[in-house]
Amino acid sequence: MTETLLLDRERGLLTVRMNRPDKKNALTRAMYSQLAQALVMADSDPQVRAVLLTGSSDCFTAGNDIIDFLEQPPNDLDNPVFQFMLSLLDCRKPVIAAVAGPAVGIGTTLLLHCDLVYVSRDARLRMPFVNLGLCPEFGSSLILPRLLGQARAAQLLLLGEGFSGEQAVAWGIATEALDSGEAALAKAREVALRFESLPPDAVRISKQLMKAPDREQLRKVIEEEGTLFTQRLRSPEAVAALSGFINRR
Ligand code: COA
């Protein structure tokens, strides 16, 4: 069986690659668990200086697996997706993302918690939570209005409009846009390897200082969003929209 999450160690860099190309790297419960384990391992291993998170050269991820949403919706916050969210929130090492093609749902919201984000210009980011009868998750309802202002955040979170990699850079969601997925990955890798020659304690303390002011509020919001999201998953609106995607052909 193909592994859906690939881990690769290159000197001080741990690369974590979502690898389910036939399903556009849609994230299953097993993949969230493995992602969480990889981040916890990276955080505790002094040899790891940075984590690079990526997908395929033409698709970052289609977000949560929609069949999983319908067949095994989370009941509470003690489940793999929240373990993943908390492991990313708590990771003390720099996390660098390389994004190409679609980055849907949590594929976009997770980027709000990465330290550096390299995207292909034509990457397609989108958070269609409302369109699916759901609500924002992973702190996006707090972070996006602050980052973009209420008017633009509403465009993304209430209308579920998509945006390009280039727009993500203009709006401060991503660091730099590159000409292709390959170029975004190469740039992300080059930057991630730079952390090998930077003093690790200084990097850790600096990241901690940058994240500390919002950490507790963010954790609270992620829990509130998560509780509402799990309720929404069972709502007639969500069941109809999610089933519509599955039955669309
Ligand atoms: N969950 C489960 N399966 C998914 C999926 C998801 N989130 N996204 C894509 N897939 C599957 C499709 O069902 C299809 O499977 P099939 O070949 O067995 O029918 C396969 O991946 C390819 O998807 P397809 O839609 O044909 O690819 P595309 O290139 O035309 O479009 C996307 C790619 C990502 C834009 C589109 O698949 C999409 O919108 N996916 C849903 C995203 C989403 O709403 N995620 C949840 C956010 S909360």
PDB file of C-alpha atoms and ligand atoms in Angstrom:
ATOM      1  CA  MET A   1       0.000   0.000   0.000  1.00  0.00           C
ATOM      2  CA  THR A   2       1.308   3.469  -0.856  1.00  0.00           C
ATOM      3  CA  GLU A   3       2.136   5.553   2.159  1.00  0.00           C
ATOM      4  CA  THR A   4      -0.070   8.623   2.238  1.00  0.00           C
ATOM      5  CA  LEU A   5       2.416  10.643   4.275  1.00  0.00           C
ATOM      6  CA  LEU A   6       6.089  10.525   3.378  1.00  0.00           C
ATOM      7  CA  LEU A   7       8.810  11.630   5.780  1.00  0.00           C
ATOM      8  CA  ASP A   8      12.296  12.439   4.606  1.00  0.00           C
ATOM      9  CA  ARG A   9      15.293  13.496   6.710  1.00  0.00           C
ATOM     10  CA  GLU A  10      17.948  15.554   4.985  1.00  0.00           C
ATOM     11  CA  ARG A  11      20.492  16.754   7.540  1.00  0.00           C
ATOM     12  CA  GLY A  12      18.548  18.998   9.955  1.00  0.00           C
ATOM     13  CA  LEU A  13      15.458  19.219   7.770  1.00  0.00           C
ATOM     14  CA  LEU A  14      12.409  17.007   8.117  1.00  0.00           C
ATOM     15  CA  THR A  15      10.277  17.075   4.956  1.00  0.00           C
ATOM     16  CA  VAL A  16       6.693  15.932   5.394  1.00  0.00           C
ATOM     17  CA  ARG A  17       4.904  15.249   2.124  1.00  0.00           C
ATOM     18  CA  MET A  18       1.194  14.569   1.718  1.00  0.00           C
ATOM     19  CA  ASN A  19       1.053  11.747  -0.804  1.00  0.00           C
ATOM     20  CA  ARG A  20      -2.419  10.740  -1.882  1.00  0.00           C
ATOM     21  CA  PRO A  21      -2.378  12.099  -5.443  1.00  0.00           C
ATOM     22  CA  ASP A  22      -5.372  10.105  -6.713  1.00  0.00           C
ATOM     23  CA  LYS A  23      -7.527  11.941  -4.142  1.00  0.00           C
ATOM     24  CA  LYS A  24      -5.771  15.294  -4.474  1.00  0.00           C
ATOM     25  CA  ASN A  25      -3.989  14.662  -1.161  1.00  0.00           C
ATOM     26  CA  ALA A  26      -7.298  14.870   0.735  1.00  0.00           C
ATOM     27  CA  LEU A  27      -6.503  14.339   4.406  1.00  0.00           C
ATOM     28  CA  THR A  28      -7.788  11.249   6.201  1.00  0.00           C
ATOM     29  CA  ARG A  29      -7.849  10.641   9.933  1.00  0.00           C
ATOM     30  CA  ALA A  30      -4.769   8.425   9.560  1.00  0.00           C
ATOM     31  CA  MET A  31      -2.912  11.219   7.731  1.00  0.00           C
ATOM     32  CA  TYR A  32      -3.764  13.767  10.455  1.00  0.00           C
ATOM     33  CA  SER A  33      -2.444  11.335  13.097  1.00  0.00           C
ATOM     34  CA  GLN A  34       0.774  10.818  11.165  1.00  0.00           C
ATOM     35  CA  LEU A  35       1.152  14.568  10.601  1.00  0.00           C
ATOM     36  CA  ALA A  36       0.706  15.195  14.327  1.00  0.00           C
ATOM     37  CA  GLN A  37       3.245  12.488  15.206  1.00  0.00           C
ATOM     38  CA  ALA A  38       5.761  13.892  12.718  1.00  0.00           C
ATOM     39  CA  LEU A  39       5.451  17.401  14.165  1.00  0.00           C
ATOM     40  CA  VAL A  40       5.753  16.190  17.766  1.00  0.00           C
ATOM     41  CA  MET A  41       8.800  14.128  16.798  1.00  0.00           C
ATOM     42  CA  ALA A  42      10.388  17.094  14.984  1.00  0.00           C
ATOM     43  CA  ASP A  43       9.705  19.317  17.966  1.00  0.00           C
ATOM     44  CA  SER A  44      11.437  16.994  20.425  1.00  0.00           C
ATOM     45  CA  ASP A  45      14.389  15.904  18.248  1.00  0.00           C
ATOM     46  CA  PRO A  46      17.284  18.346  18.737  1.00  0.00           C
ATOM     47  CA  GLN A  47      18.770  17.282  15.392  1.00  0.00           C
ATOM     48  CA  VAL A  48      15.729  18.658  13.529  1.00  0.00           C
ATOM     49  CA  ARG A  49      16.115  22.384  12.838  1.00  0.00           C
ATOM     50  CA  ALA A  50      13.084  22.923  10.585  1.00  0.00           C
ATOM     51  CA  VAL A  51      10.087  21.162   9.074  1.00  0.00           C
ATOM     52  CA  LEU A  52       9.074  21.469   5.434  1.00  0.00           C
ATOM     53  CA  LEU A  53       5.436  20.644   4.732  1.00  0.00           C
ATOM     54  CA  THR A  54       4.396  20.013   1.154  1.00  0.00           C
ATOM     55  CA  GLY A  55       2.183  18.024  -1.209  1.00  0.00           C
ATOM     56  CA  SER A  56       2.575  17.159  -4.893  1.00  0.00           C
ATOM     57  CA  SER A  57       4.037  19.530  -7.483  1.00  0.00           C
ATOM     58  CA  ASP A  58       0.491  20.192  -8.778  1.00  0.00           C
ATOM     59  CA  CYS A  59      -1.623  19.899  -5.630  1.00  0.00           C
ATOM     60  CA  PHE A  60      -1.033  20.834  -2.000  1.00  0.00           C
ATOM     61  CA  THR A  61      -4.201  19.279  -0.571  1.00  0.00           C
ATOM     62  CA  ALA A  62      -7.954  19.200  -1.246  1.00  0.00           C
ATOM     63  CA  GLY A  63      -8.465  19.531   2.503  1.00  0.00           C
ATOM     64  CA  ASN A  64     -10.277  17.117   4.744  1.00  0.00           C
ATOM     65  CA  ASP A  65     -11.405  13.900   3.083  1.00  0.00           C
ATOM     66  CA  ILE A  66     -15.102  14.459   2.419  1.00  0.00           C
ATOM     67  CA  ILE A  67     -15.995  10.777   2.756  1.00  0.00           C
ATOM     68  CA  ASP A  68     -14.373  10.804   6.206  1.00  0.00           C
ATOM     69  CA  PHE A  69     -16.451  13.888   7.049  1.00  0.00           C
ATOM     70  CA  LEU A  70     -19.619  11.990   6.179  1.00  0.00           C
ATOM     71  CA  GLU A  71     -18.723   8.551   7.496  1.00  0.00           C
ATOM     72  CA  GLN A  72     -16.681   9.301  10.595  1.00  0.00           C
ATOM     73  CA  PRO A  73     -17.296  12.921  11.603  1.00  0.00           C
ATOM     74  CA  PRO A  74     -15.410  13.828  14.781  1.00  0.00           C
ATOM     75  CA  ASN A  75     -17.548  13.761  17.950  1.00  0.00           C
ATOM     76  CA  ASP A  76     -15.369  15.950  20.106  1.00  0.00           C
ATOM     77  CA  LEU A  77     -11.992  17.615  20.166  1.00  0.00           C
ATOM     78  CA  ASP A  78     -10.131  14.412  21.058  1.00  0.00           C
ATOM     79  CA  ASN A  79      -9.492  13.271  17.511  1.00  0.00           C
ATOM     80  CA  PRO A  80      -6.713  13.287  14.913  1.00  0.00           C
ATOM     81  CA  VAL A  81      -7.556  16.581  13.212  1.00  0.00           C
ATOM     82  CA  PHE A  82      -7.366  18.508  16.488  1.00  0.00           C
ATOM     83  CA  GLN A  83      -4.202  16.657  17.476  1.00  0.00           C
ATOM     84  CA  PHE A  84      -2.719  17.848  14.194  1.00  0.00           C
ATOM     85  CA  MET A  85      -3.894  21.443  14.757  1.00  0.00           C
ATOM     86  CA  LEU A  86      -2.423  21.552  18.254  1.00  0.00           C
ATOM     87  CA  SER A  87       0.850  19.955  17.161  1.00  0.00           C
ATOM     88  CA  LEU A  88       1.287  22.656  14.511  1.00  0.00           C
ATOM     89  CA  LEU A  89       0.246  25.402  16.921  1.00  0.00           C
ATOM     90  CA  ASP A  90       2.720  24.129  19.529  1.00  0.00           C
ATOM     91  CA  CYS A  91       5.649  23.304  17.233  1.00  0.00           C
ATOM     92  CA  ARG A  92       8.667  25.305  18.420  1.00  0.00           C
ATOM     93  CA  LYS A  93      10.710  24.670  15.286  1.00  0.00           C
ATOM     94  CA  PRO A  94      10.186  26.721  12.101  1.00  0.00           C
ATOM     95  CA  VAL A  95       7.589  25.153   9.799  1.00  0.00           C
ATOM     96  CA  ILE A  96       7.938  26.074   6.134  1.00  0.00           C
ATOM     97  CA  ALA A  97       5.228  25.240   3.580  1.00  0.00           C
ATOM     98  CA  ALA A  98       5.612  24.737  -0.173  1.00  0.00           C
ATOM     99  CA  VAL A  99       2.260  25.047  -1.948  1.00  0.00           C
ATOM    100  CA  ALA A 100       1.190  24.390  -5.546  1.00  0.00           C
ATOM    101  CA  GLY A 101      -2.212  23.880  -7.144  1.00  0.00           C
ATOM    102  CA  PRO A 102      -5.269  23.535  -4.909  1.00  0.00           C
ATOM    103  CA  ALA A 103      -4.970  24.218  -1.179  1.00  0.00           C
ATOM    104  CA  VAL A 104      -8.542  23.828   0.057  1.00  0.00           C
ATOM    105  CA  GLY A 105     -10.076  24.158   3.528  1.00  0.00           C
ATOM    106  CA  ILE A 106      -7.494  23.157   6.109  1.00  0.00           C
ATOM    107  CA  GLY A 107      -5.013  23.214   3.221  1.00  0.00           C
ATOM    108  CA  THR A 108      -5.309  27.007   3.418  1.00  0.00           C
ATOM    109  CA  THR A 109      -5.973  27.465   7.146  1.00  0.00           C
ATOM    110  CA  LEU A 110      -2.904  25.453   8.176  1.00  0.00           C
ATOM    111  CA  LEU A 111      -0.772  27.960   6.255  1.00  0.00           C
ATOM    112  CA  LEU A 112      -1.848  30.639   8.749  1.00  0.00           C
ATOM    113  CA  HIS A 113       0.195  28.725  11.357  1.00  0.00           C
ATOM    114  CA  CYS A 114       3.325  28.093   9.291  1.00  0.00           C
ATOM    115  CA  ASP A 115       6.282  30.428   9.660  1.00  0.00           C
ATOM    116  CA  LEU A 116       7.214  30.795   5.986  1.00  0.00           C
ATOM    117  CA  VAL A 117       4.986  29.933   3.032  1.00  0.00           C
ATOM    118  CA  TYR A 118       6.199  29.591  -0.583  1.00  0.00           C
ATOM    119  CA  VAL A 119       3.485  29.256  -3.204  1.00  0.00           C
ATOM    120  CA  SER A 120       3.272  28.843  -6.937  1.00  0.00           C
ATOM    121  CA  ARG A 121       1.789  31.997  -8.482  1.00  0.00           C
ATOM    122  CA  ASP A 122      -1.162  30.027  -9.792  1.00  0.00           C
ATOM    123  CA  ALA A 123      -1.821  28.072  -6.576  1.00  0.00           C
ATOM    124  CA  ARG A 124      -5.566  28.009  -5.832  1.00  0.00           C
ATOM    125  CA  LEU A 125      -6.373  28.669  -2.206  1.00  0.00           C
ATOM    126  CA  ARG A 126      -9.925  28.456  -0.923  1.00  0.00           C
ATOM    127  CA  MET A 127     -11.868  28.000   2.309  1.00  0.00           C
ATOM    128  CA  PRO A 128     -15.331  26.844   1.185  1.00  0.00           C
ATOM    129  CA  PHE A 129     -16.559  26.112   4.708  1.00  0.00           C
ATOM    130  CA  VAL A 130     -19.854  28.020   4.433  1.00  0.00           C
ATOM    131  CA  ASN A 131     -20.447  26.601   0.949  1.00  0.00           C
ATOM    132  CA  LEU A 132     -20.274  23.140   2.530  1.00  0.00           C
ATOM    133  CA  GLY A 133     -22.635  24.073   5.377  1.00  0.00           C
ATOM    134  CA  LEU A 134     -19.675  24.284   7.782  1.00  0.00           C
ATOM    135  CA  CYS A 135     -17.928  27.135   9.567  1.00  0.00           C
ATOM    136  CA  PRO A 136     -14.319  28.391   9.755  1.00  0.00           C
ATOM    137  CA  GLU A 137     -11.746  26.310  11.619  1.00  0.00           C
ATOM    138  CA  PHE A 138      -8.135  26.291  12.859  1.00  0.00           C
ATOM    139  CA  GLY A 139      -8.312  29.880  14.120  1.00  0.00           C
ATOM    140  CA  SER A 140      -9.159  31.326  10.710  1.00  0.00           C
ATOM    141  CA  SER A 141     -12.159  33.249  12.073  1.00  0.00           C
ATOM    142  CA  LEU A 142      -9.745  35.142  14.348  1.00  0.00           C
ATOM    143  CA  ILE A 143      -6.652  35.414  12.165  1.00  0.00           C
ATOM    144  CA  LEU A 144      -8.152  36.413   8.807  1.00  0.00           C
ATOM    145  CA  PRO A 145     -10.236  39.434   9.884  1.00  0.00           C
ATOM    146  CA  ARG A 146      -7.164  40.704  11.768  1.00  0.00           C
ATOM    147  CA  LEU A 147      -4.843  40.125   8.849  1.00  0.00           C
ATOM    148  CA  LEU A 148      -7.088  41.222   5.984  1.00  0.00           C
ATOM    149  CA  GLY A 149      -9.819  43.345   7.578  1.00  0.00           C
ATOM    150  CA  GLN A 150     -13.437  42.289   7.966  1.00  0.00           C
ATOM    151  CA  ALA A 151     -14.455  43.079   4.379  1.00  0.00           C
ATOM    152  CA  ARG A 152     -11.880  40.905   2.647  1.00  0.00           C
ATOM    153  CA  ALA A 153     -12.077  38.154   5.287  1.00  0.00           C
ATOM    154  CA  ALA A 154     -15.830  37.959   4.623  1.00  0.00           C
ATOM    155  CA  GLN A 155     -15.109  37.497   0.925  1.00  0.00           C
ATOM    156  CA  LEU A 156     -12.987  34.456   1.783  1.00  0.00           C
ATOM    157  CA  LEU A 157     -14.900  33.020   4.754  1.00  0.00           C
ATOM    158  CA  LEU A 158     -18.554  33.966   4.135  1.00  0.00           C
ATOM    159  CA  LEU A 159     -18.599  33.712   0.340  1.00  0.00           C
ATOM    160  CA  GLY A 160     -15.859  31.069   0.143  1.00  0.00           C
ATOM    161  CA  GLU A 161     -14.137  32.852  -2.749  1.00  0.00           C
ATOM    162  CA  GLY A 162     -10.848  31.379  -3.922  1.00  0.00           C
ATOM    163  CA  PHE A 163      -7.622  33.315  -4.468  1.00  0.00           C
ATOM    164  CA  SER A 164      -4.283  32.770  -6.147  1.00  0.00           C
ATOM    165  CA  GLY A 165      -0.808  32.275  -4.740  1.00  0.00           C
ATOM    166  CA  GLU A 166       0.050  35.765  -5.916  1.00  0.00           C
ATOM    167  CA  GLN A 167      -2.910  37.214  -3.983  1.00  0.00           C
ATOM    168  CA  ALA A 168      -1.888  35.199  -0.917  1.00  0.00           C
ATOM    169  CA  VAL A 169       1.462  37.010  -0.948  1.00  0.00           C
ATOM    170  CA  ALA A 170      -0.155  40.417  -1.469  1.00  0.00           C
ATOM    171  CA  TRP A 171      -2.430  39.746   1.530  1.00  0.00           C
ATOM    172  CA  GLY A 172       0.335  38.530   3.842  1.00  0.00           C
ATOM    173  CA  ILE A 173      -0.826  34.902   3.910  1.00  0.00           C
ATOM    174  CA  ALA A 174       2.235  33.677   1.991  1.00  0.00           C
ATOM    175  CA  THR A 175       5.864  34.800   1.911  1.00  0.00           C
ATOM    176  CA  GLU A 176       6.722  34.613  -1.793  1.00  0.00           C
ATOM    177  CA  ALA A 177       5.138  33.441  -5.042  1.00  0.00           C
ATOM    178  CA  LEU A 178       7.248  31.466  -7.510  1.00  0.00           C
ATOM    179  CA  ASP A 179       6.673  30.554 -11.156  1.00  0.00           C
ATOM    180  CA  SER A 180       5.870  26.868 -10.595  1.00  0.00           C
ATOM    181  CA  GLY A 181       5.241  24.247  -7.943  1.00  0.00           C
ATOM    182  CA  GLU A 182       8.767  22.927  -8.446  1.00  0.00           C
ATOM    183  CA  ALA A 183      10.213  26.425  -7.956  1.00  0.00           C
ATOM    184  CA  ALA A 184       8.130  26.929  -4.788  1.00  0.00           C
ATOM    185  CA  LEU A 185       9.402  23.637  -3.361  1.00  0.00           C
ATOM    186  CA  ALA A 186      13.020  24.404  -4.295  1.00  0.00           C
ATOM    187  CA  LYS A 187      12.805  27.822  -2.648  1.00  0.00           C
ATOM    188  CA  ALA A 188      11.114  26.421   0.471  1.00  0.00           C
ATOM    189  CA  ARG A 189      13.785  23.717   0.786  1.00  0.00           C
ATOM    190  CA  GLU A 190      16.627  26.205   0.332  1.00  0.00           C
ATOM    191  CA  VAL A 191      15.151  28.478   3.005  1.00  0.00           C
ATOM    192  CA  ALA A 192      14.409  25.572   5.375  1.00  0.00           C
ATOM    193  CA  LEU A 193      18.007  24.341   5.142  1.00  0.00           C
ATOM    194  CA  ARG A 194      19.212  27.806   6.160  1.00  0.00           C
ATOM    195  CA  PHE A 195      17.985  27.071   9.676  1.00  0.00           C
ATOM    196  CA  GLU A 196      20.856  24.590  10.032  1.00  0.00           C
ATOM    197  CA  SER A 197      23.309  27.434  10.227  1.00  0.00           C
ATOM    198  CA  LEU A 198      21.171  29.694  12.416  1.00  0.00           C
ATOM    199  CA  PRO A 199      21.491  29.361  16.217  1.00  0.00           C
ATOM    200  CA  PRO A 200      18.599  27.043  17.198  1.00  0.00           C
ATOM    201  CA  ASP A 201      17.874  28.563  20.618  1.00  0.00           C
ATOM    202  CA  ALA A 202      17.688  32.058  19.152  1.00  0.00           C
ATOM    203  CA  VAL A 203      15.317  30.790  16.433  1.00  0.00           C
ATOM    204  CA  ARG A 204      13.138  28.979  19.005  1.00  0.00           C
ATOM    205  CA  ILE A 205      12.937  31.961  21.367  1.00  0.00           C
ATOM    206  CA  SER A 206      12.174  34.350  18.498  1.00  0.00           C
ATOM    207  CA  LYS A 207       9.365  32.144  17.185  1.00  0.00           C
ATOM    208  CA  GLN A 208       7.988  31.815  20.712  1.00  0.00           C
ATOM    209  CA  LEU A 209       7.976  35.609  21.123  1.00  0.00           C
ATOM    210  CA  MET A 210       6.217  36.072  17.775  1.00  0.00           C
ATOM    211  CA  LYS A 211       3.516  33.530  18.614  1.00  0.00           C
ATOM    212  CA  ALA A 212       3.054  34.136  22.360  1.00  0.00           C
ATOM    213  CA  PRO A 213       0.710  37.171  22.309  1.00  0.00           C
ATOM    214  CA  ASP A 214      -2.038  35.266  20.459  1.00  0.00           C
ATOM    215  CA  ARG A 215      -1.413  31.696  21.613  1.00  0.00           C
ATOM    216  CA  GLU A 216      -4.032  31.377  24.383  1.00  0.00           C
ATOM    217  CA  GLN A 217      -6.717  33.281  22.513  1.00  0.00           C
ATOM    218  CA  LEU A 218      -6.045  31.214  19.424  1.00  0.00           C
ATOM    219  CA  ARG A 219      -6.308  27.968  21.350  1.00  0.00           C
ATOM    220  CA  LYS A 220      -9.665  29.076  22.778  1.00  0.00           C
ATOM    221  CA  VAL A 221     -10.967  30.099  19.342  1.00  0.00           C
ATOM    222  CA  ILE A 222      -9.791  26.817  17.783  1.00  0.00           C
ATOM    223  CA  GLU A 223     -11.787  24.955  20.445  1.00  0.00           C
ATOM    224  CA  GLU A 224     -14.894  27.110  19.914  1.00  0.00           C
ATOM    225  CA  GLU A 225     -14.687  26.745  16.141  1.00  0.00           C
ATOM    226  CA  GLY A 226     -14.045  22.994  16.533  1.00  0.00           C
ATOM    227  CA  THR A 227     -17.123  22.480  18.694  1.00  0.00           C
ATOM    228  CA  LEU A 228     -19.330  24.338  16.201  1.00  0.00           C
ATOM    229  CA  PHE A 229     -17.662  22.625  13.236  1.00  0.00           C
ATOM    230  CA  THR A 230     -18.339  19.137  14.637  1.00  0.00           C
ATOM    231  CA  GLN A 231     -21.981  20.147  15.209  1.00  0.00           C
ATOM    232  CA  ARG A 232     -22.231  21.586  11.698  1.00  0.00           C
ATOM    233  CA  LEU A 233     -20.914  18.336  10.185  1.00  0.00           C
ATOM    234  CA  ARG A 234     -24.137  16.650  11.328  1.00  0.00           C
ATOM    235  CA  SER A 235     -26.428  19.457  10.114  1.00  0.00           C
ATOM    236  CA  PRO A 236     -28.749  18.871   7.149  1.00  0.00           C
ATOM    237  CA  GLU A 237     -26.991  21.762   5.324  1.00  0.00           C
ATOM    238  CA  ALA A 238     -23.589  20.091   5.584  1.00  0.00           C
ATOM    239  CA  VAL A 239     -24.785  16.551   4.892  1.00  0.00           C
ATOM    240  CA  ALA A 240     -26.519  17.776   1.694  1.00  0.00           C
ATOM    241  CA  ALA A 241     -23.480  19.766   0.503  1.00  0.00           C
ATOM    242  CA  LEU A 242     -20.926  17.058   1.297  1.00  0.00           C
ATOM    243  CA  SER A 243     -23.092  14.342  -0.289  1.00  0.00           C
ATOM    244  CA  GLY A 244     -23.469  16.639  -3.305  1.00  0.00           C
ATOM    245  CA  PHE A 245     -19.686  16.607  -3.798  1.00  0.00           C
ATOM    246  CA  ILE A 246     -19.498  12.821  -3.517  1.00  0.00           C
ATOM    247  CA  ASN A 247     -22.417  12.310  -5.934  1.00  0.00           C
ATOM    248  CA  ARG A 248     -21.502  15.087  -8.344  1.00  0.00           C
ATOM    249  CA  ARG A 249     -20.604  12.792 -11.247  1.00  0.00           C
TER     250      ARG A 249
HETATM  251  N1  COA B   1     -12.218  14.404  -0.132  1.00  0.00           N
HETATM  252  C1  COA B   1     -12.318  13.211  -0.755  1.00  0.00           C
HETATM  253  N2  COA B   1     -12.029  13.032  -2.050  1.00  0.00           N
HETATM  254  C2  COA B   1     -11.618  14.106  -2.738  1.00  0.00           C
HETATM  255  C3  COA B   1     -11.500  15.372  -2.174  1.00  0.00           C
HETATM  256  C4  COA B   1     -11.819  15.501  -0.799  1.00  0.00           C
HETATM  257  N3  COA B   1     -11.696  16.674  -0.142  1.00  0.00           N
HETATM  258  N4  COA B   1     -11.083  16.252  -3.109  1.00  0.00           N
HETATM  259  C5  COA B   1     -10.931  15.551  -4.251  1.00  0.00           C
HETATM  260  N5  COA B   1     -11.263  14.248  -4.023  1.00  0.00           N
HETATM  261  C6  COA B   1     -11.226  13.156  -4.993  1.00  0.00           C
HETATM  262  C7  COA B   1     -12.352  13.275  -5.999  1.00  0.00           C
HETATM  263  O1  COA B   1     -13.556  12.717  -5.482  1.00  0.00           O
HETATM  264  C8  COA B   1     -11.777  12.475  -7.162  1.00  0.00           C
HETATM  265  O2  COA B   1     -11.893  11.099  -6.842  1.00  0.00           O
HETATM  266  P1  COA B   1     -12.385  10.063  -8.000  1.00  0.00           P
HETATM  267  O3  COA B   1     -11.371  10.194  -9.087  1.00  0.00           O
HETATM  268  O4  COA B   1     -12.354   8.745  -7.281  1.00  0.00           O
HETATM  269  O5  COA B   1     -13.733  10.533  -8.400  1.00  0.00           O
HETATM  270  C9  COA B   1     -10.282  12.822  -7.091  1.00  0.00           C
HETATM  271  O6  COA B   1     -10.039  13.260  -5.763  1.00  0.00           O
HETATM  272  C10 COA B   1      -9.887  13.924  -8.040  1.00  0.00           C
HETATM  273  O7  COA B   1     -10.699  15.057  -7.774  1.00  0.00           O
HETATM  274  P2  COA B   1     -11.283  16.010  -8.901  1.00  0.00           P
HETATM  275  O8  COA B   1     -12.356  16.847  -8.301  1.00  0.00           O
HETATM  276  O9  COA B   1     -11.642  15.179 -10.107  1.00  0.00           O
HETATM  277  O10 COA B   1      -9.997  16.885  -9.260  1.00  0.00           O
HETATM  278  P3  COA B   1      -9.974  18.361  -9.880  1.00  0.00           P
HETATM  279  O11 COA B   1      -8.558  18.593 -10.267  1.00  0.00           O
HETATM  280  O12 COA B   1     -11.029  18.543 -10.909  1.00  0.00           O
HETATM  281  O13 COA B   1     -10.335  19.348  -8.657  1.00  0.00           O
HETATM  282  C11 COA B   1     -10.238  20.115  -6.375  1.00  0.00           C
HETATM  283  C12 COA B   1      -9.497  19.407  -7.525  1.00  0.00           C
HETATM  284  C13 COA B   1      -9.363  20.022  -5.142  1.00  0.00           C
HETATM  285  C14 COA B   1     -10.460  21.603  -6.735  1.00  0.00           C
HETATM  286  C15 COA B   1     -11.606  19.447  -6.170  1.00  0.00           C
HETATM  287  O14 COA B   1     -11.391  18.041  -6.073  1.00  0.00           O
HETATM  288  C16 COA B   1     -12.329  19.871  -4.924  1.00  0.00           C
HETATM  289  O15 COA B   1     -12.922  20.937  -4.877  1.00  0.00           O
HETATM  290  N6  COA B   1     -12.320  19.031  -3.864  1.00  0.00           N
HETATM  291  C17 COA B   1     -13.071  19.234  -2.675  1.00  0.00           C
HETATM  292  C18 COA B   1     -12.367  20.228  -1.788  1.00  0.00           C
HETATM  293  C19 COA B   1     -13.150  20.470  -0.511  1.00  0.00           C
HETATM  294  O16 COA B   1     -14.258  20.947  -0.547  1.00  0.00           O
HETATM  295  N7  COA B   1     -12.545  20.082   0.631  1.00  0.00           N
HETATM  296  C20 COA B   1     -13.137  20.192   1.926  1.00  0.00           C
HETATM  297  C21 COA B   1     -12.845  21.516   2.505  1.00  0.00           C
HETATM  298  S1  COA B   1     -13.538  21.691   4.140  1.00  0.00           S
END
